[in-house]
PDB file of C-alpha atoms in Angstrom:
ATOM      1  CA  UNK A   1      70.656  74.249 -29.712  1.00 45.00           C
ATOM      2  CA  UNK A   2      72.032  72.179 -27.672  1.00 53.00           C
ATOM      3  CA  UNK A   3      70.517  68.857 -25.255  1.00 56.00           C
ATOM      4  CA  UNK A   4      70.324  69.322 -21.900  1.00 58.00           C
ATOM      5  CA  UNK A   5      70.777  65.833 -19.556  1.00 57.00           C
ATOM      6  CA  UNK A   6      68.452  65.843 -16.429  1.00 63.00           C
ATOM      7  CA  UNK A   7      70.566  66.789 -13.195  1.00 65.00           C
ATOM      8  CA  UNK A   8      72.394  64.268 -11.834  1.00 63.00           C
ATOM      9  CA  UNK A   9      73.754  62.743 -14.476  1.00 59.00           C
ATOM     10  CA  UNK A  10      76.629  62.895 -16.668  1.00 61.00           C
ATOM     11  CA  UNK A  11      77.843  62.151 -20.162  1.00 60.00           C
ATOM     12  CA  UNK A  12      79.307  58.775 -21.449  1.00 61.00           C
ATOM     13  CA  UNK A  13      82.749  60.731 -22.348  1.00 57.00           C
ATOM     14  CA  UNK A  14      83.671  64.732 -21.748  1.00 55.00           C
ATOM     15  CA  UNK A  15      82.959  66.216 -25.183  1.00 52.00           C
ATOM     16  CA  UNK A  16      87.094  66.248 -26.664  1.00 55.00           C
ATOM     17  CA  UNK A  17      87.922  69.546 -28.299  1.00 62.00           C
ATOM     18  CA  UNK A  18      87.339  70.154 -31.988  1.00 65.00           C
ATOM     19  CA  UNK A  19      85.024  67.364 -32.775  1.00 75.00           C
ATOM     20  CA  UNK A  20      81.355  68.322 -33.931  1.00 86.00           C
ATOM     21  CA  UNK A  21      78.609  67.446 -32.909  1.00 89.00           C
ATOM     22  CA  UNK A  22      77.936  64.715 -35.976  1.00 89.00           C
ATOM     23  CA  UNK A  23      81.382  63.234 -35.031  1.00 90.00           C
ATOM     24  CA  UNK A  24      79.982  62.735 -31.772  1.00 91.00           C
ATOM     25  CA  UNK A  25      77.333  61.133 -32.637  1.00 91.00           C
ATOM     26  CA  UNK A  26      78.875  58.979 -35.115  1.00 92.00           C
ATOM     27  CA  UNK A  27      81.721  57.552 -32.126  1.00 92.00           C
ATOM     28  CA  UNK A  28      78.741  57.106 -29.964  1.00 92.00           C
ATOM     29  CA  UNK A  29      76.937  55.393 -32.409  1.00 93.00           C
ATOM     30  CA  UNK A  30      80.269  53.149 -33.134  1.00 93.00           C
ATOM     31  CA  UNK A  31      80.613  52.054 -29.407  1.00 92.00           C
ATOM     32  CA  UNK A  32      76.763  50.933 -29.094  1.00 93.00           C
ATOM     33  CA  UNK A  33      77.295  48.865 -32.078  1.00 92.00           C
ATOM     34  CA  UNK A  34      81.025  47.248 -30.646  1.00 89.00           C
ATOM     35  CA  UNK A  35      78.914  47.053 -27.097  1.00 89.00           C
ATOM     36  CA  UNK A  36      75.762  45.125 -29.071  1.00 91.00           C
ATOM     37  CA  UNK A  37      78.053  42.963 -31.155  1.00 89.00           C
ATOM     38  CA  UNK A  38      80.126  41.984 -28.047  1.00 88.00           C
ATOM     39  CA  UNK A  39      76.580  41.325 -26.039  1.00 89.00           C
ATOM     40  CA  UNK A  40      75.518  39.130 -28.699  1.00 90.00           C
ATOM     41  CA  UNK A  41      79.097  37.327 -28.890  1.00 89.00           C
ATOM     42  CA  UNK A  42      78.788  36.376 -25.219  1.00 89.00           C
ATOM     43  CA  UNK A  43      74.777  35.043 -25.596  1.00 90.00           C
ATOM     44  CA  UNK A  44      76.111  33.338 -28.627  1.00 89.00           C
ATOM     45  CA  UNK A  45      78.364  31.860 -26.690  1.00 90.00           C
ATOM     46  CA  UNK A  46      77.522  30.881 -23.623  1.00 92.00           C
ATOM     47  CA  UNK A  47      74.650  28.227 -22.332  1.00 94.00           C
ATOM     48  CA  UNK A  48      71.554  29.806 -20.771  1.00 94.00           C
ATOM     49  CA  UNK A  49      72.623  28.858 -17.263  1.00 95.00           C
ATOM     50  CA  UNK A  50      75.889  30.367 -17.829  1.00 93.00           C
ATOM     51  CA  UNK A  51      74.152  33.310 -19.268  1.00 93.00           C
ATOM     52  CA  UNK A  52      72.202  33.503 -16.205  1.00 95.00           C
ATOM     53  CA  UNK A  53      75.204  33.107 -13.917  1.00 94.00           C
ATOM     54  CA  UNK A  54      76.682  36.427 -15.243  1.00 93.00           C
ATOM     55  CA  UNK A  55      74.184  38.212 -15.142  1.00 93.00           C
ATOM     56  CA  UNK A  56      73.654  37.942 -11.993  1.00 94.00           C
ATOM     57  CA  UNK A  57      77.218  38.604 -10.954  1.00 93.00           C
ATOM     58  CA  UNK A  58      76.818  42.071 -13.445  1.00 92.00           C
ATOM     59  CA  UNK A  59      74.258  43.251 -10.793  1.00 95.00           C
ATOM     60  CA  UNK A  60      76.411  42.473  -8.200  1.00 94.00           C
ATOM     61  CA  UNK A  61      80.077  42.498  -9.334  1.00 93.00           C
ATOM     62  CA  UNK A  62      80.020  44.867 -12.301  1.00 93.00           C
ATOM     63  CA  UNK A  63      83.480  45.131 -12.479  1.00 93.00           C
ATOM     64  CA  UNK A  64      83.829  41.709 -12.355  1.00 92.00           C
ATOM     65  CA  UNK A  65      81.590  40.651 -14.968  1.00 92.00           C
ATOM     66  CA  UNK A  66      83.208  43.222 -17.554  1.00 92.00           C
ATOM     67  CA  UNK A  67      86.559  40.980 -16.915  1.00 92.00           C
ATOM     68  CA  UNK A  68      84.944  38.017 -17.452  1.00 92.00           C
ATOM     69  CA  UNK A  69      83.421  39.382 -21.029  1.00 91.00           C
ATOM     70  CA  UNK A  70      85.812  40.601 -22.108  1.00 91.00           C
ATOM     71  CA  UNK A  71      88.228  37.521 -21.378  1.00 91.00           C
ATOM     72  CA  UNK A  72      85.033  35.663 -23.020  1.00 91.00           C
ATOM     73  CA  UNK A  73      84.900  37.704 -26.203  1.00 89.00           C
ATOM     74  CA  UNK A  74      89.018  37.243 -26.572  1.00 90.00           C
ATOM     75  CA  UNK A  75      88.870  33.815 -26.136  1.00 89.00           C
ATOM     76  CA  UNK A  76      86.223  33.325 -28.762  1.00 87.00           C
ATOM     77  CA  UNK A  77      87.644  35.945 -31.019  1.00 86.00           C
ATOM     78  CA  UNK A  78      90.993  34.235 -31.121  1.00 87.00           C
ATOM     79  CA  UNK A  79      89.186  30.709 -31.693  1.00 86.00           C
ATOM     80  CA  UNK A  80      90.130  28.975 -28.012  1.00 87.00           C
ATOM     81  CA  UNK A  81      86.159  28.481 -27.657  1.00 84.00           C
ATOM     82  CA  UNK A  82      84.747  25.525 -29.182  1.00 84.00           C
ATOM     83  CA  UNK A  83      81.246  25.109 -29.000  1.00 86.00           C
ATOM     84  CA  UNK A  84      78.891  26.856 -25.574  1.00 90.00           C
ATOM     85  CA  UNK A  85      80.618  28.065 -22.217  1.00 90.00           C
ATOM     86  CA  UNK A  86      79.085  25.465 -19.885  1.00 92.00           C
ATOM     87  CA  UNK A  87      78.311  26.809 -16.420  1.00 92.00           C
ATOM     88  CA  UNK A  88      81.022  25.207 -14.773  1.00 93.00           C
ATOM     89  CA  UNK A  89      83.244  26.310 -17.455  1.00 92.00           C
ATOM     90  CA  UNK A  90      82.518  30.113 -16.175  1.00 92.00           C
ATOM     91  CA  UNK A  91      82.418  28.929 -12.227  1.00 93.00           C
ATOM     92  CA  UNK A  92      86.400  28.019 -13.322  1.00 92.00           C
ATOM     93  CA  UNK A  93      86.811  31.577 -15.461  1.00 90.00           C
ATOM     94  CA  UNK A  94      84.950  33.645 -12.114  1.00 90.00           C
ATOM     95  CA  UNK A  95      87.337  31.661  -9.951  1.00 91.00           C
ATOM     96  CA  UNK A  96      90.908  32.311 -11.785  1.00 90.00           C
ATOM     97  CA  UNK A  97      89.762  36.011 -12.112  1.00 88.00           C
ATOM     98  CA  UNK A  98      89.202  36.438  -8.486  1.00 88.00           C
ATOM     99  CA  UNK A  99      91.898  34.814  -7.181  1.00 88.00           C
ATOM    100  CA  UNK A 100      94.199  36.559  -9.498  1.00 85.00           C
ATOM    101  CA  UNK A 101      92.983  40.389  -8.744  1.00 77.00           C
ATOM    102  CA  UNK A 102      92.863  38.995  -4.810  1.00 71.00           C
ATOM    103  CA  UNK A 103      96.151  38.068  -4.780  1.00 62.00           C
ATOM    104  CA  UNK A 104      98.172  39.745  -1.412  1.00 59.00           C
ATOM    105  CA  UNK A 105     100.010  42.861  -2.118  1.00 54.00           C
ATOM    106  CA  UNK A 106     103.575  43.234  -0.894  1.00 54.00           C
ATOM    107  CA  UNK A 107     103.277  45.212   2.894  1.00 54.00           C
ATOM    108  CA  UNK A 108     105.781  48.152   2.623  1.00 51.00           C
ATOM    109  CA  UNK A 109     108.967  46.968   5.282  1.00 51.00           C
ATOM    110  CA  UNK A 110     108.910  50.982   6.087  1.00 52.00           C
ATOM    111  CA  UNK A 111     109.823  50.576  10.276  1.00 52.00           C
ATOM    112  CA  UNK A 112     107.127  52.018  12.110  1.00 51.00           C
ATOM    113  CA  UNK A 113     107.361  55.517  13.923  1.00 54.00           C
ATOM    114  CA  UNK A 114     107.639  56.183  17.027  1.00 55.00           C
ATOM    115  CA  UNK A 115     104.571  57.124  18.922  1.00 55.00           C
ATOM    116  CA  UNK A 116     102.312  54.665  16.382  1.00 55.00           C
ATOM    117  CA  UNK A 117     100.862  51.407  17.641  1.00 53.00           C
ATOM    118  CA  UNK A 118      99.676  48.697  15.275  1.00 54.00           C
ATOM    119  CA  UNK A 119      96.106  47.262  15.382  1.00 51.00           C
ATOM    120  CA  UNK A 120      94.895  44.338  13.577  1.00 52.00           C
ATOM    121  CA  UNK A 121      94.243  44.175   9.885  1.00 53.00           C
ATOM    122  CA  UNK A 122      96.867  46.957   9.045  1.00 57.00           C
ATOM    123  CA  UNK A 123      95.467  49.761  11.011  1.00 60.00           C
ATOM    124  CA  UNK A 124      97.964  52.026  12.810  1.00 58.00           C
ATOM    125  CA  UNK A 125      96.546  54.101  15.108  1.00 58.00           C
ATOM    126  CA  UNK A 126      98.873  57.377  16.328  1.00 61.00           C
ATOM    127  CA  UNK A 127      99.493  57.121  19.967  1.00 59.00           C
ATOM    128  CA  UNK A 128      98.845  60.844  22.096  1.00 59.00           C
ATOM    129  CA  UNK A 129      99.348  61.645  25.939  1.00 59.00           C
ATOM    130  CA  UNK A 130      96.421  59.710  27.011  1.00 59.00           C
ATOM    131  CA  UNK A 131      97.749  56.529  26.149  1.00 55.00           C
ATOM    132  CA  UNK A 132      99.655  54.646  28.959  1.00 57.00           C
ATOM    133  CA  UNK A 133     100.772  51.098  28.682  1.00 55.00           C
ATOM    134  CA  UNK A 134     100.168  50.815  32.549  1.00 57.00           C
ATOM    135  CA  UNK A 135      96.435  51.279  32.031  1.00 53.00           C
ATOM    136  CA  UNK A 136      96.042  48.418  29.165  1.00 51.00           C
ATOM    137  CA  UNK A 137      93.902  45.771  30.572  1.00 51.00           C
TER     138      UNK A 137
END
């Protein structure tokens, strides 16, 4: 017999071929216990306003706040934390993360085609018969 998830939803991972069902279980079972230990890593290690900070930023920034974690629960793992993450310790961590997955990627120095007309913020629109220069205002 075998459980049925409400519609709409999905599995954590697609069942992998040739595992049974208590091999399952036990994997699952393994990642909610790395998932508690690093959730209780971070509390340990962070001050409540800190705490607070991120999760916040989890509702809002998921992605974001995964980075930050896991970045947290290196750092302590490899000893670089000494004593609690101060709020303004993780304003500084938020900061270097963003501005290092923001950083500008290279624009391709492909020469535009002919019949395409570049619009602001990298949108090329394709130009057709009813465009005409002489009508631009």
């Amino acid at each position: 017999m075998s459980f049925q998830l409400p519609a709409g939803m999905r599995p954590a991972q697609a069942p992998q071929k040739g595992m049974s069902e208590e091999e399952r279980a036990q994997q699952q079972q393994q990642q909610q216990q790395r998932e508690e230990m690093k959730r209780q890593m971070i509390q340990a290690m962070l001050e409540p306003e800190a705490r607070e900070r991120l999760s916040r930023i989890s509702l809002t920034r998921p992605q974001l706040a995964q980075q930050v974690e896991e970045i947290l629960v290196r750092m302590g793992s490899g000893g670089q934390i000494r004593g609690k993450v101060s709020d303004e310790a993780l304003k500084g961590l938020l900061e270097q993360q963003v501005s290092s997955s923001s950083q500008p990627k290279p624009q391709s120095s492909a020469p535009e085609r002919a019949g395409t007309r570049r619009l602001g913020g990298g949108i090329t629109r394709k130009r057709d018969d009813s465009d005409s220069d002489e009508y631009d205002l």
